Every structure is written in structure tokens, then in C-alpha cells.
Coordinates of C-alpha atoms in Angstrom, one line a residue:
Chain A
M1185 CA 124.2 144.2 116.3
F1186 CA 125.6 145.5 113.1
L1187 CA 125.9 148.9 114.6
M1188 CA 128.2 147.4 117.2
M1189 CA 130.4 145.8 114.5
G1190 CA 130.5 149.1 112.7
L1191 CA 131.7 150.8 115.8
I1192 CA 134.5 148.3 116.4
A1193 CA 136.8 150.3 114.1
V1194 CA 136.1 153.5 116.0
G1195 CA 136.6 151.6 119.2
C1196 CA 140.0 150.3 118.1
V1197 CA 141.2 153.8 117.1
L1198 CA 140.1 155.1 120.5
L1199 CA 141.7 152.2 122.3
I1200 CA 145.0 152.6 120.5
T1201 CA 145.0 156.4 121.1
V1202 CA 144.1 156.0 124.8
Y1203 CA 146.6 153.3 125.5
L1204 CA 149.4 155.1 123.8
L1205 CA 148.6 158.3 125.7
I1206 CA 148.3 156.5 129.1
S1207 CA 151.6 154.7 128.6
G1208 CA 153.5 157.4 126.8
V1209 CA 152.7 160.6 128.7
P1210 CA 154.1 159.7 132.1
A1211 CA 157.7 159.3 130.9
I1212 CA 157.5 162.6 128.9
C1213 CA 156.4 164.4 132.0
E1214 CA 159.1 162.8 134.1
I1215 CA 161.9 163.5 131.6
G1216 CA 160.4 166.9 130.7
P1217 CA 159.0 167.5 127.2
I1218 CA 161.9 169.8 126.1
N1219 CA 164.6 167.4 127.3
F1220 CA 162.7 164.5 125.7
L1221 CA 162.0 166.0 122.3
F1222 CA 165.1 168.1 121.9
G1223 CA 167.7 166.2 123.9
T1224 CA 170.4 165.2 121.5
K1225 CA 171.7 162.2 123.5
W1226 CA 170.0 158.9 124.0
A1227 CA 171.7 156.7 126.6
S1228 CA 169.0 154.7 128.2
T1229 CA 171.2 152.1 129.8
A1230 CA 174.0 154.4 131.1
A1231 CA 174.5 155.0 134.8
E1232 CA 173.0 158.4 134.4
P1233 CA 170.4 157.7 131.7
K1234 CA 169.7 160.3 129.1
Y1235 CA 166.5 160.2 127.1
G1236 CA 166.7 162.7 124.3
I1237 CA 165.0 161.5 121.1
L1238 CA 166.0 164.3 118.7
P1239 CA 168.4 161.9 116.9
F1240 CA 165.5 159.5 116.2
V1241 CA 163.2 162.3 115.1
L1242 CA 165.7 163.8 112.8
T1243 CA 166.7 160.4 111.4
S1244 CA 163.1 159.6 110.7
I1245 CA 162.6 162.9 109.0
Y1246 CA 165.8 162.7 107.0
G1247 CA 165.3 159.1 106.1
T1248 CA 161.7 159.8 104.9
A1249 CA 162.7 162.9 103.0
G1250 CA 165.5 161.0 101.3
A1251 CA 163.2 158.1 100.4
I1252 CA 160.7 160.6 98.9
L1253 CA 163.4 162.4 97.0
L1254 CA 164.6 159.2 95.4
G1255 CA 161.3 157.3 95.1
V1256 CA 158.9 160.0 94.0
P1257 CA 160.5 161.0 90.7
I1258 CA 161.0 157.4 89.7
G1259 CA 157.5 156.5 90.8
F1260 CA 155.9 159.5 89.2
M1261 CA 157.6 159.2 85.9
S1262 CA 156.8 155.4 85.8
A1263 CA 153.2 156.2 86.6
V1264 CA 152.8 158.8 83.7
Y1265 CA 154.4 156.3 81.3
L1266 CA 152.2 153.4 82.5
S1267 CA 149.0 155.4 82.5
K1268 CA 149.4 157.3 79.2
L1269 CA 152.0 155.8 76.9
A1270 CA 152.4 152.1 77.7
S1271 CA 150.6 149.4 75.6
P1272 CA 147.9 147.7 77.5
R1273 CA 150.0 144.5 77.7
L1274 CA 153.0 146.3 79.2
K1275 CA 150.7 148.2 81.6
S1276 CA 149.2 145.0 82.9
V1277 CA 152.6 143.2 83.2
M1278 CA 154.1 146.2 85.1
Q1279 CA 151.0 146.5 87.3
S1280 CA 151.5 142.9 88.4
A1281 CA 155.2 143.6 89.0
V1282 CA 154.4 146.6 91.1
S1283 CA 151.8 144.6 93.1
L1284 CA 154.5 142.0 93.7
L1285 CA 156.9 144.7 94.9
A1286 CA 154.1 145.9 97.3
G1287 CA 153.5 142.4 98.6
I1288 CA 157.1 141.4 99.4
P1289 CA 157.4 141.3 103.2
S1290 CA 159.6 144.0 104.8
V1291 CA 161.9 141.5 106.3
V1292 CA 162.8 140.2 102.8
Y1293 CA 163.7 143.8 101.8
G1294 CA 165.8 144.0 105.0
L1295 CA 167.6 140.7 104.2
V1296 CA 168.4 141.7 100.7
G1297 CA 169.5 145.1 101.9
M1298 CA 171.7 143.6 104.5
L1299 CA 173.5 141.3 102.1
V1300 CA 173.6 143.4 98.9
L1301 CA 173.2 147.1 99.8
V1302 CA 175.2 147.3 102.9
P1303 CA 178.4 145.6 101.6
G1304 CA 177.9 147.5 98.3
I1305 CA 177.8 150.8 100.0
R1306 CA 180.9 149.9 102.1
K1307 CA 182.9 149.1 99.0
L1308 CA 181.6 151.8 96.7
F1309 CA 182.0 154.7 99.2
N1310 CA 184.9 153.2 101.1
V1311 CA 183.3 153.6 104.5
P1312 CA 184.0 151.3 107.5
D1313 CA 180.3 150.1 107.7
G1314 CA 177.7 150.2 105.1
A1315 CA 174.8 149.9 107.5
S1316 CA 173.8 153.5 107.4
L1317 CA 171.2 156.2 106.8
F1318 CA 172.0 155.9 103.1
A1319 CA 171.2 152.2 103.0
A1320 CA 167.9 152.8 104.9
I1321 CA 167.0 155.6 102.4
I1322 CA 167.5 153.3 99.4
V1323 CA 165.5 150.5 101.0
L1324 CA 162.7 152.9 102.0
A1325 CA 162.6 154.4 98.5
I1326 CA 162.1 151.0 97.0
M1327 CA 159.4 150.1 99.5
I1328 CA 157.4 153.3 98.8
L1329 CA 157.7 152.9 95.1
P1330 CA 154.6 150.6 94.6
S1331 CA 152.3 152.8 96.7
I1332 CA 153.3 155.9 94.7
I1333 CA 153.0 154.2 91.3
K1334 CA 149.7 152.5 92.0
M1335 CA 148.0 155.6 93.4
S1336 CA 149.4 158.0 90.7
V1337 CA 148.3 155.6 87.9
T1338 CA 144.8 155.5 89.4
A1339 CA 144.7 159.3 89.6
L1340 CA 146.1 159.8 86.0
D1341 CA 143.7 157.2 84.6
A1342 CA 140.8 159.2 86.0
V1343 CA 141.6 162.4 84.1
P1344 CA 138.8 163.0 81.6
K1345 CA 139.8 162.2 78.1
E1346 CA 138.3 165.5 76.9
Y1347 CA 141.0 167.5 78.6
E1348 CA 143.6 165.7 76.7
D1349 CA 141.7 165.8 73.4
A1350 CA 141.3 169.5 73.8
S1351 CA 145.0 170.0 74.4
L1352 CA 145.9 167.8 71.5
A1353 CA 143.5 169.6 69.2
L1354 CA 145.2 172.9 70.1
G1355 CA 148.4 171.5 68.7
A1356 CA 150.2 170.3 71.8
R1357 CA 152.3 167.2 71.4
P1358 CA 151.1 164.1 73.4
I1359 CA 154.0 164.2 75.9
E1360 CA 153.4 167.9 76.5
T1361 CA 149.7 167.2 77.0
Y1362 CA 150.4 164.5 79.6
F1363 CA 152.7 166.6 81.6
R1364 CA 151.0 170.0 81.3
V1365 CA 147.4 169.0 81.2
S1366 CA 146.9 165.5 82.7
V1367 CA 149.4 165.8 85.5
P1368 CA 148.0 169.1 86.8
A1369 CA 144.5 167.7 86.6
A1370 CA 145.5 164.7 88.7
K1371 CA 147.6 166.7 91.1
S1372 CA 145.6 166.0 94.3
G1373 CA 145.7 162.3 93.6
I1374 CA 149.5 162.4 93.0
A1375 CA 150.0 164.5 96.1
A1376 CA 148.0 161.9 98.0
A1377 CA 150.3 159.2 96.6
V1378 CA 153.3 161.1 97.9
V1379 CA 151.8 161.6 101.4
L1380 CA 150.9 157.9 101.5
G1381 CA 154.6 157.2 100.7
V1382 CA 155.6 159.5 103.5
G1383 CA 153.4 157.5 105.9
R1384 CA 154.8 154.2 104.7
A1385 CA 158.4 155.4 105.0
I1386 CA 158.1 156.9 108.5
G1387 CA 156.3 153.8 109.8
E1388 CA 158.5 151.1 108.4
A1389 CA 160.4 149.2 111.1
M1390 CA 161.8 145.8 110.2
A1391 CA 163.6 146.6 107.0
V1392 CA 165.2 149.7 108.4
M1393 CA 166.2 147.8 111.6
M1394 CA 168.2 145.4 109.4
V1395 CA 170.1 148.0 107.3
A1396 CA 170.4 151.2 109.3
G1397 CA 173.0 150.0 111.8
N1398 CA 170.8 151.0 114.8
V1399 CA 173.2 153.2 116.8
P1400 CA 171.5 156.2 118.4
N1401 CA 173.7 158.8 116.6
M1402 CA 172.7 162.2 115.4
P1403 CA 172.3 161.9 111.6
D1404 CA 175.2 164.1 110.7
S1405 CA 176.2 162.3 107.6
L1406 CA 174.6 159.9 105.1
F1407 CA 177.0 157.1 106.1
Q1408 CA 176.4 157.2 109.8
S1409 CA 174.8 154.3 111.6
V1410 CA 171.5 155.7 112.8
R1411 CA 168.3 154.7 114.6
F1412 CA 164.8 155.6 113.5
L1413 CA 161.8 156.3 115.7
T1414 CA 160.4 152.9 114.8
T1415 CA 163.6 151.0 115.4
A1416 CA 164.2 152.9 118.6
V1417 CA 160.9 151.4 119.9
S1418 CA 161.6 147.8 118.8
S1419 CA 165.3 147.5 119.5
E1420 CA 165.2 148.1 123.2
M1421 CA 161.7 146.8 124.0
A1422 CA 162.8 143.2 124.7
Y1423 CA 165.0 144.0 127.6
S1424 CA 163.7 147.4 128.9
S1425 CA 162.1 148.2 132.2
G1426 CA 161.0 151.1 134.3
L1427 CA 161.5 154.6 133.0
Q1428 CA 163.4 153.2 129.9
R1429 CA 160.3 151.2 128.9
Q1430 CA 158.0 154.1 129.5
A1431 CA 160.3 156.3 127.4
L1432 CA 159.9 153.7 124.6
F1433 CA 156.2 154.1 124.7
S1434 CA 156.6 157.9 124.6
I1435 CA 158.6 157.4 121.4
A1436 CA 155.8 155.4 120.0
L1437 CA 153.4 158.2 121.0
V1438 CA 155.6 160.7 119.1
L1439 CA 155.5 158.4 116.0
F1440 CA 151.8 158.1 116.4
V1441 CA 151.3 161.9 116.4
F1442 CA 153.4 162.1 113.2
I1443 CA 151.3 159.4 111.6
M1444 CA 148.0 161.0 112.6
L1445 CA 149.1 164.3 111.1
I1446 CA 150.1 162.5 107.9
N1447 CA 146.7 160.7 107.8
A1448 CA 144.9 164.0 108.2
V1449 CA 146.7 165.5 105.2
L1450 CA 146.1 162.3 103.2
N1451 CA 142.3 162.3 104.0
F1452 CA 142.1 166.0 103.0
L1453 CA 143.8 165.3 99.7
L1454 CA 141.7 162.3 98.9
K1455 CA 138.5 164.2 99.6
R1456 CA 139.6 166.9 97.3
E1457 CA 140.5 164.3 94.6
K1458 CA 137.0 162.9 94.9
E1459 CA 135.4 166.3 94.2
Chain B
M739 CA 164.6 175.7 56.6
P740 CA 161.0 175.6 55.4
H741 CA 158.8 173.6 57.7
Q742 CA 160.3 173.3 61.1
S743 CA 157.1 172.3 62.9
L744 CA 158.6 172.1 66.4
S745 CA 160.9 174.5 68.1
R746 CA 164.2 173.0 69.4
K747 CA 163.1 173.7 73.0
R748 CA 159.9 171.7 72.6
K749 CA 161.7 168.9 70.9
N750 CA 164.3 168.7 73.7
Y751 CA 161.6 168.8 76.3
E752 CA 159.8 165.9 74.7
A753 CA 163.0 163.8 74.3
L754 CA 164.0 164.5 77.9
M755 CA 160.7 163.5 79.3
K756 CA 160.6 160.4 77.2
V757 CA 164.0 159.3 78.4
L758 CA 163.2 160.0 82.0
M759 CA 160.0 158.0 81.8
L760 CA 161.6 155.0 80.1
L761 CA 164.4 155.2 82.6
S762 CA 162.0 155.1 85.6
V763 CA 160.0 152.2 84.2
G764 CA 163.2 150.4 83.5
I765 CA 164.5 150.9 87.0
T766 CA 161.2 149.7 88.5
A767 CA 161.1 146.6 86.3
A768 CA 164.8 145.9 87.0
L769 CA 164.2 146.2 90.7
V770 CA 161.4 143.7 90.7
L771 CA 163.3 141.2 88.5
F772 CA 166.5 141.6 90.6
L773 CA 164.7 141.0 93.9
L774 CA 162.8 138.0 92.5
I775 CA 165.8 136.3 90.9
Y776 CA 168.2 137.1 93.7
V777 CA 166.0 135.8 96.4
L778 CA 165.0 132.7 94.5
V779 CA 168.5 131.9 93.4
K780 CA 169.9 132.3 96.9
G781 CA 167.0 130.7 98.6
V782 CA 165.7 127.7 96.6
P783 CA 168.9 125.6 96.9
N784 CA 168.6 125.9 100.7
I785 CA 165.0 124.6 100.8
T786 CA 165.4 120.9 101.8
W787 CA 162.9 118.5 103.0
E788 CA 164.7 118.3 106.3
L789 CA 164.4 122.1 106.7
L790 CA 160.7 122.0 106.0
S791 CA 159.8 119.0 108.1
T792 CA 161.8 119.4 111.4
S793 CA 162.0 121.7 114.3
P794 CA 165.4 123.2 115.3
S795 CA 167.5 121.4 117.7
Y796 CA 170.6 122.7 119.5
L797 CA 171.9 119.3 120.2
T798 CA 172.3 118.2 116.6
E799 CA 172.7 121.8 115.4
R800 CA 169.9 121.3 113.0
I801 CA 167.7 124.1 111.8
G802 CA 164.1 123.3 110.8
I803 CA 161.3 125.7 110.1
L804 CA 158.3 123.4 110.5
P805 CA 157.2 125.2 113.7
D806 CA 157.4 128.5 112.0
I807 CA 155.3 127.3 109.0
L808 CA 152.7 125.9 111.4
N809 CA 152.6 129.1 113.5
T810 CA 152.2 131.2 110.3
L811 CA 149.2 129.0 109.3
Y812 CA 147.7 129.2 112.8
I813 CA 148.0 132.9 113.0
L814 CA 146.6 133.3 109.5
L815 CA 143.6 131.1 110.2
L816 CA 142.9 132.6 113.7
S817 CA 143.1 136.2 112.5
L818 CA 140.9 135.6 109.4
L819 CA 138.4 133.6 111.4
I820 CA 137.9 136.5 113.9
V821 CA 138.3 139.4 111.5
L822 CA 135.9 138.1 108.9
P823 CA 132.6 138.3 110.8
L824 CA 133.7 141.7 112.3
G825 CA 134.7 143.2 109.0
V826 CA 131.8 141.9 107.0
G827 CA 129.4 142.9 109.7
A828 CA 130.8 146.4 109.8
A829 CA 130.6 146.7 106.0
I830 CA 127.0 145.5 106.0
Y831 CA 126.1 148.0 108.7
L832 CA 127.8 150.8 106.7
S833 CA 126.1 150.1 103.4
E834 CA 122.7 148.6 104.5
Y835 CA 121.7 149.9 107.9
A836 CA 123.5 153.2 108.6
S837 CA 121.3 156.2 108.3
N838 CA 123.2 158.7 110.3
K839 CA 125.6 160.4 107.9
K840 CA 127.8 161.7 110.7
L841 CA 128.3 158.3 112.2
L842 CA 129.0 156.8 108.8
A843 CA 131.7 159.4 108.2
L844 CA 133.2 158.8 111.7
I845 CA 133.4 155.0 111.1
E846 CA 135.0 155.5 107.7
Y847 CA 137.5 157.9 109.1
A848 CA 138.3 155.4 111.8
A849 CA 138.9 152.7 109.2
E850 CA 141.1 155.1 107.2
T851 CA 143.1 155.9 110.3
L852 CA 143.5 152.2 111.2
S853 CA 144.9 151.4 107.8
G854 CA 147.5 154.2 108.1
I855 CA 148.9 153.1 111.5
P856 CA 152.3 151.4 111.1
S857 CA 152.6 147.8 112.3
I858 CA 155.2 148.6 115.0
I859 CA 152.5 150.6 116.8
Y860 CA 150.0 147.8 116.5
G861 CA 152.7 145.6 118.0
L862 CA 153.1 147.9 121.0
V863 CA 149.4 148.3 121.6
G864 CA 148.8 144.5 121.0
M865 CA 151.5 143.9 123.7
L866 CA 149.7 146.2 126.1
L867 CA 146.2 145.0 125.3
F868 CA 146.6 141.3 124.8
S869 CA 150.1 140.1 125.8
N870 CA 149.9 141.7 129.2
S871 CA 146.8 139.8 130.0
M872 CA 147.2 136.5 128.3
G873 CA 151.0 136.4 127.9
T874 CA 153.0 136.4 124.8
C875 CA 151.3 133.9 122.6
L876 CA 149.9 133.1 119.1
M877 CA 146.4 134.2 120.2
A878 CA 147.7 137.7 121.2
G879 CA 149.5 138.0 117.8
A880 CA 146.4 136.9 116.0
L881 CA 144.2 139.4 117.8
T882 CA 146.6 142.2 117.0
L883 CA 146.4 141.3 113.4
V884 CA 142.6 141.3 113.6
I885 CA 142.7 145.0 114.4
M886 CA 145.2 145.6 111.7
N887 CA 143.2 143.8 109.0
L888 CA 139.7 145.1 109.9
P889 CA 139.8 148.0 107.5
T890 CA 141.0 145.7 104.6
I891 CA 138.1 143.3 105.0
M892 CA 135.7 146.2 105.6
R893 CA 136.7 148.1 102.5
A894 CA 136.7 145.1 100.1
T895 CA 133.3 144.0 101.3
Q896 CA 131.9 147.5 101.0
E897 CA 133.1 147.8 97.5
S898 CA 131.4 144.6 96.5
L899 CA 128.2 145.5 98.3
K900 CA 128.0 148.6 96.1
T901 CA 127.7 146.4 93.1
V902 CA 124.7 144.5 94.3
P903 CA 121.9 146.2 92.3
Q904 CA 119.4 148.2 94.3
S905 CA 116.6 146.5 92.4
Y906 CA 117.4 143.1 94.0
R907 CA 116.9 144.6 97.4
E908 CA 113.7 146.4 96.3
G909 CA 112.4 143.1 94.8
A910 CA 113.0 141.2 98.0
F911 CA 111.4 143.9 100.1
G912 CA 108.4 144.0 97.7
L913 CA 107.9 140.3 98.2
G914 CA 107.6 141.0 101.9
A915 CA 111.0 140.1 103.2
G916 CA 112.3 141.8 106.3
K917 CA 115.5 143.7 106.5
W918 CA 117.6 140.9 108.0
R919 CA 116.1 138.4 105.5
V920 CA 117.1 140.6 102.6
V921 CA 120.6 141.0 103.9
R922 CA 120.9 137.3 104.5
T923 CA 119.4 136.0 101.3
V924 CA 120.1 138.7 98.7
V925 CA 122.9 141.0 99.9
L926 CA 125.3 138.6 101.5
P927 CA 125.5 136.1 98.6
G928 CA 126.1 139.0 96.3
C929 CA 129.2 140.2 98.1
V930 CA 131.0 136.8 98.4
D931 CA 133.7 137.8 95.8
G932 CA 134.4 141.0 97.7
V933 CA 134.8 139.0 100.9
I934 CA 137.2 136.6 99.1
T935 CA 139.2 139.5 97.7
G936 CA 139.4 141.0 101.2
C937 CA 140.5 137.7 102.6
I938 CA 143.3 137.3 100.0
L939 CA 144.5 140.9 100.7
A940 CA 144.4 140.3 104.4
A941 CA 146.2 137.0 104.1
G942 CA 149.0 138.7 102.1
R943 CA 149.4 141.3 104.9
I944 CA 149.3 138.7 107.6
L945 CA 152.0 136.5 105.9
G946 CA 154.3 139.5 105.5
E947 CA 153.8 140.9 108.9
S948 CA 156.6 140.9 111.4
A949 CA 156.9 144.1 113.4
A950 CA 153.4 143.6 115.0
L951 CA 154.2 140.0 115.9
L952 CA 157.6 140.5 117.5
F953 CA 156.3 141.5 120.9
T954 CA 152.9 139.9 120.8
A955 CA 153.5 136.3 119.5
G956 CA 157.1 135.9 120.5
F957 CA 160.1 134.0 119.0
A958 CA 159.7 130.4 120.1
H959 CA 160.4 127.6 117.6
T960 CA 158.5 124.6 119.0
V961 CA 155.8 122.7 117.3
L962 CA 152.4 123.7 118.8
S963 CA 149.2 121.8 118.7
F964 CA 145.8 123.2 117.9
P965 CA 144.0 124.7 119.8
L966 CA 145.9 124.5 123.2
G967 CA 149.1 125.7 121.6
M968 CA 147.5 129.0 120.8
K969 CA 148.4 130.1 124.3
S970 CA 152.1 129.5 123.8
P971 CA 154.5 131.8 122.1
G972 CA 155.7 131.1 118.5
A973 CA 157.5 132.7 115.7
T974 CA 156.0 133.1 112.2
L975 CA 158.1 132.7 109.1
T976 CA 158.8 136.4 108.9
V977 CA 159.8 136.7 112.5
A978 CA 162.0 133.6 112.1
L979 CA 163.6 135.1 109.0
Y980 CA 164.5 138.2 111.1
V981 CA 165.9 136.2 114.0
Y982 CA 167.9 133.9 111.7
A983 CA 169.3 136.8 109.7
K984 CA 169.9 139.5 112.2
E985 CA 170.6 137.6 115.4
Q986 CA 172.1 134.3 114.4
G987 CA 173.6 135.1 111.0
E988 CA 172.1 132.0 109.4
F989 CA 171.7 133.5 106.0
G990 CA 171.1 130.3 104.2
V991 CA 168.0 129.6 106.3
A992 CA 166.9 133.2 106.0
F993 CA 167.1 133.1 102.2
A994 CA 165.2 129.8 102.2
I995 CA 162.4 131.4 104.2
A996 CA 162.6 134.5 102.0
A997 CA 162.1 132.3 98.9
I998 CA 159.1 130.6 100.5
L999 CA 157.6 134.0 101.4
M1000 CA 158.3 135.2 97.8
F1001 CA 156.4 132.1 96.4
M1002 CA 153.5 132.8 98.7
T1003 CA 153.4 136.5 97.7
I1004 CA 153.3 135.6 94.0
L1005 CA 150.6 133.0 94.7
I1006 CA 148.5 135.5 96.6
N1007 CA 148.9 138.2 94.0
F1008 CA 147.9 135.7 91.3
A1009 CA 144.8 134.7 93.3
A1010 CA 143.9 138.3 93.9
T1011 CA 144.1 139.1 90.2
I1012 CA 141.9 136.2 89.2
V1013 CA 139.2 137.0 91.8
Q1014 CA 139.3 140.7 90.9
N1015 CA 139.0 139.9 87.2
R1016 CA 135.9 137.8 87.8
F1017 CA 134.6 140.6 90.0
E1018 CA 135.1 143.2 87.2
K1019 CA 133.3 140.9 84.7
R1020 CA 130.3 140.6 86.9
K1021 CA 130.2 144.3 87.5
S1022 CA 130.1 144.9 83.8
L1023 CA 127.2 142.6 83.3

């Protein structure tokens, strides 16, 4: 009986994979893999519908890259400070704060982004609409911050004290020690934190839906209204039918493939960290 | 200059790193404070008894979130009720019964994979699996969240099973107890705190979930009864927030819901810290 329960997780993964394949592959075949993946125009409700998802793929990649570019340095630096320099009191206060940040529902991020970030960007950069790739990048950067900080702190805390003592005894200053000895020693853990952040950012739907503007443009500029892979699925699902609906499942399949790749990398890094 | 102990380059490096670190911690702290204060200031004045205790009515143009609160509770209870035995059972299998290393690794890999899948994909699969057969309803939403939270419960239980001393098990076996009896009387009571931690973490995830519920549990705002109402569609607080903010432009209500969600998040984090602290204490005994 317990074996059955243990196998449920495996069953769920198989079920998800099979269902996504069954519902996602037909549309890809019908549209043609090249047209689907590299088509630059998405017009699912036009008289002559076009199903090219390159704009979504690129938006997701740019958006994630931007979030990593903004979020990782801040998260990494905070993690080093919290793990090595902060007083125990500050560390515990900040850790609760970071947990809170992690626990805030994504729709709340979306709401605040909609009312603070979007008008802010419009005024600051003098663009007609603030709902843009840039707004999504900032929201995503904030949302991945807690995962990055938490995981990096755990990795840095696990660095053997002897390494640092040895470096200090050789005359290195504390800060030099932390960045040149502790950080390299914790590098797979920190890399795993970054990969986890990538996974979070690429999979986030609701917050992005509320701030990115949701128009299927190619992401040519930071201030363009764009649609991510995740939001492409959810924004048309409610009223879709036929090939359009199938194409949405194909988008989900593409997203799933991305996520599985990221998971594989994450698992590899975590295994190395354990060793 | 006699004793210049540090070269200028090293001094600059140190100062630069220090500034960058403090700046980063400052930004993080400021973000948390800003979000907290902004949402509470904008939301709390909008929380009225009428909002909390009525359902929306187009006739009187009244907005109430009572149905959404109830739906959230229903989904929370239903999912936890179903996921608990499954997750705890799986964890017991992994740490007490499993002897096949390969199978063990496979199950753990599956759990890792499940926890990495984004909620929008759960929403889609939940729609295909559950909503297509039983219709868009609270039950379908709850079942979707069961799959999503399985790894959370599994991992928390497993962690706590590891802290049950091997000697307890050996003692019980030595007294002639069978495997199942040992699990039931020695192992299970020992992992209660892990199960509770798992529940709290899962509850946090369920409360904040929206993408997975959009297409499985629907948007309706009517008060549903238990248990028959589980077959009807209903919006949770998060979904209601999304609908009110994005589709209806009712930002006052949206912020009121956001403030309620914020309170719940704080409460859940607080509870998780308390349980975890007790857990640590016991581990160090």
C-alpha cells in the first residue's frame, strides 16, 4: 500500500507529461514545427490565423534574463552579507522578511505592479503605456529574490569554517575571504539558486499577466507591451476552440520542455553541492 | 609612510564590496517594507464588515467577498484532506519500507520535478484531467492543488522521519512488534511536527495560488454549501483579486483582498517559524 502512495508522485509526473504531449503535439504537427516555433506572428483569431510563437519564446527568455540580471546581484550580495557579516539578530529578522516576500501571492505582486510600477514607468520614461517588458522584468526580479537569497544563504552557511580560518590566518581580510574563499566553495549551491530563480521567472503567470500588457508583439524594446509563454496560455484559454485551443496546449508543452531542462540542470547542481 | 598595511587596491575592493552588500540588503529590506505598508495602507481602510459578510449583487451594485473567503477555505480543507494521507504515506514508504535504491531515486526525482512545474501548467493539466470530466468546480481545483502540494508534504514528513532515532525502531522490533505496528506506534507519532510544518507550507501555497485555479475552479461568486457545493465553480480570494483588479477595475476591493492575503501570509510564516523552532529544539535533544 505504501509502495502505491510512493508511486503516486511518479504517476503524476507521467500523467502530466503524457497529457501535455497528447494535447500539444497535434497542433504542432498541423501548423508545422518550424512555422510554430519560429513564426514571428501570432494572430489566432484573424481570418487567416497565424500561430507563430517566437514572440512568446523570446519574451520569456528576455524577461527571465532581465530578471536574473537584476535579481541575482542583489540577491547574491544580500546573501553573502546575511550569511557572513550580519549579526544573528539582523540575520533572523531579514530571513523572516525574505520568507514573507516568498509567501506573498503572485496576484498581489501583480496588483502592486499594476498600480505603482506601470504608471511609474510611464511617467519616468515618458512612454505611452507603462505595461511593458520592463515592468514584467522588475516584478519578476523581485519575485525571484527570496529563492536566490534563501538558497545562497544555505549554501554559504554550509562552507566549512576551516576554509575561512585558513584564509584569515594567511592574512586575507574578512571580506576578501568571504568573496574569494567562501563564495567559490559554495558555488554549486549559488548556481543552483540562480537556476531555481530562472525556473520561477519563466513559470510565473499571474503577476506577469497583470503588468506586461499582454499584446503578442516581438520584444523589440524594453517598453513594448509583450506576452510571455505563460500568459499566452492563460489569456486565450477562456474563449479558445479548435486549432487555437490545441495551439495553446502546444505552447504549454514548449514551456514544459523549458522547465524540464531547467529542472535537470538544477538537479545536477544540487547533487554536486551535496558531494 | 611607514606601515601601510593594506594596498590601496585591496582597500578599495573591500570598501566597494561592503557598499554593494549593504546596498543590496537595504534594497531587499526596503522592498519588503514598502510592499507590506503599501498594501496594508491601501487595503485595510477598504475592509468593511459588509464586504466580508455579503456576496456580490449586480442589482444593488454591492461587492462582497464572503463567497470567495468560503471557497478559499473549502479548497484549502479539501486539498489538505486529500494530500495529507498521500504525502505522509509516500514519505513513510520512502524512509521505512523502500529497499530498492533505484525506485527510491526515481520517486525522489519525480517529487523534485513536481515541485518545479509552474502552476499554470498544473492549471492546464488539471483542466484536462479533472474539469473535463467533472466540470469546472471547487473539487477539480482542490484535486489540482493536491498534485501540486504532494512534494511539499512528502519532503517535510521525510525530513522529520529522519529525526526519529533508529534505536526507537529497533527497540520496538526487539519487543516483537511487526513493521506496521512500529510505523503506527513509534514512527508516525514521531513525525507529527514534520507533518504540521508540511501542512503550513502547503496551506501557504494553496492560499496564494491563482494560475492553477483559474481554469479548474472557475470564477463564480456565489455562496456554496458543503459538501454539495464542491461540484460548483467558485473563485478563491486570489482569483477574485485578479478578476476585480484586471477585469473590473475595482482596485479598492482588490487591495482589501490583498491586505487580507498579506495578513494570512504573515500568520502562516509566523506559525511555520514557531513549529520549526520547536522541531529544531527536539532535534538537538
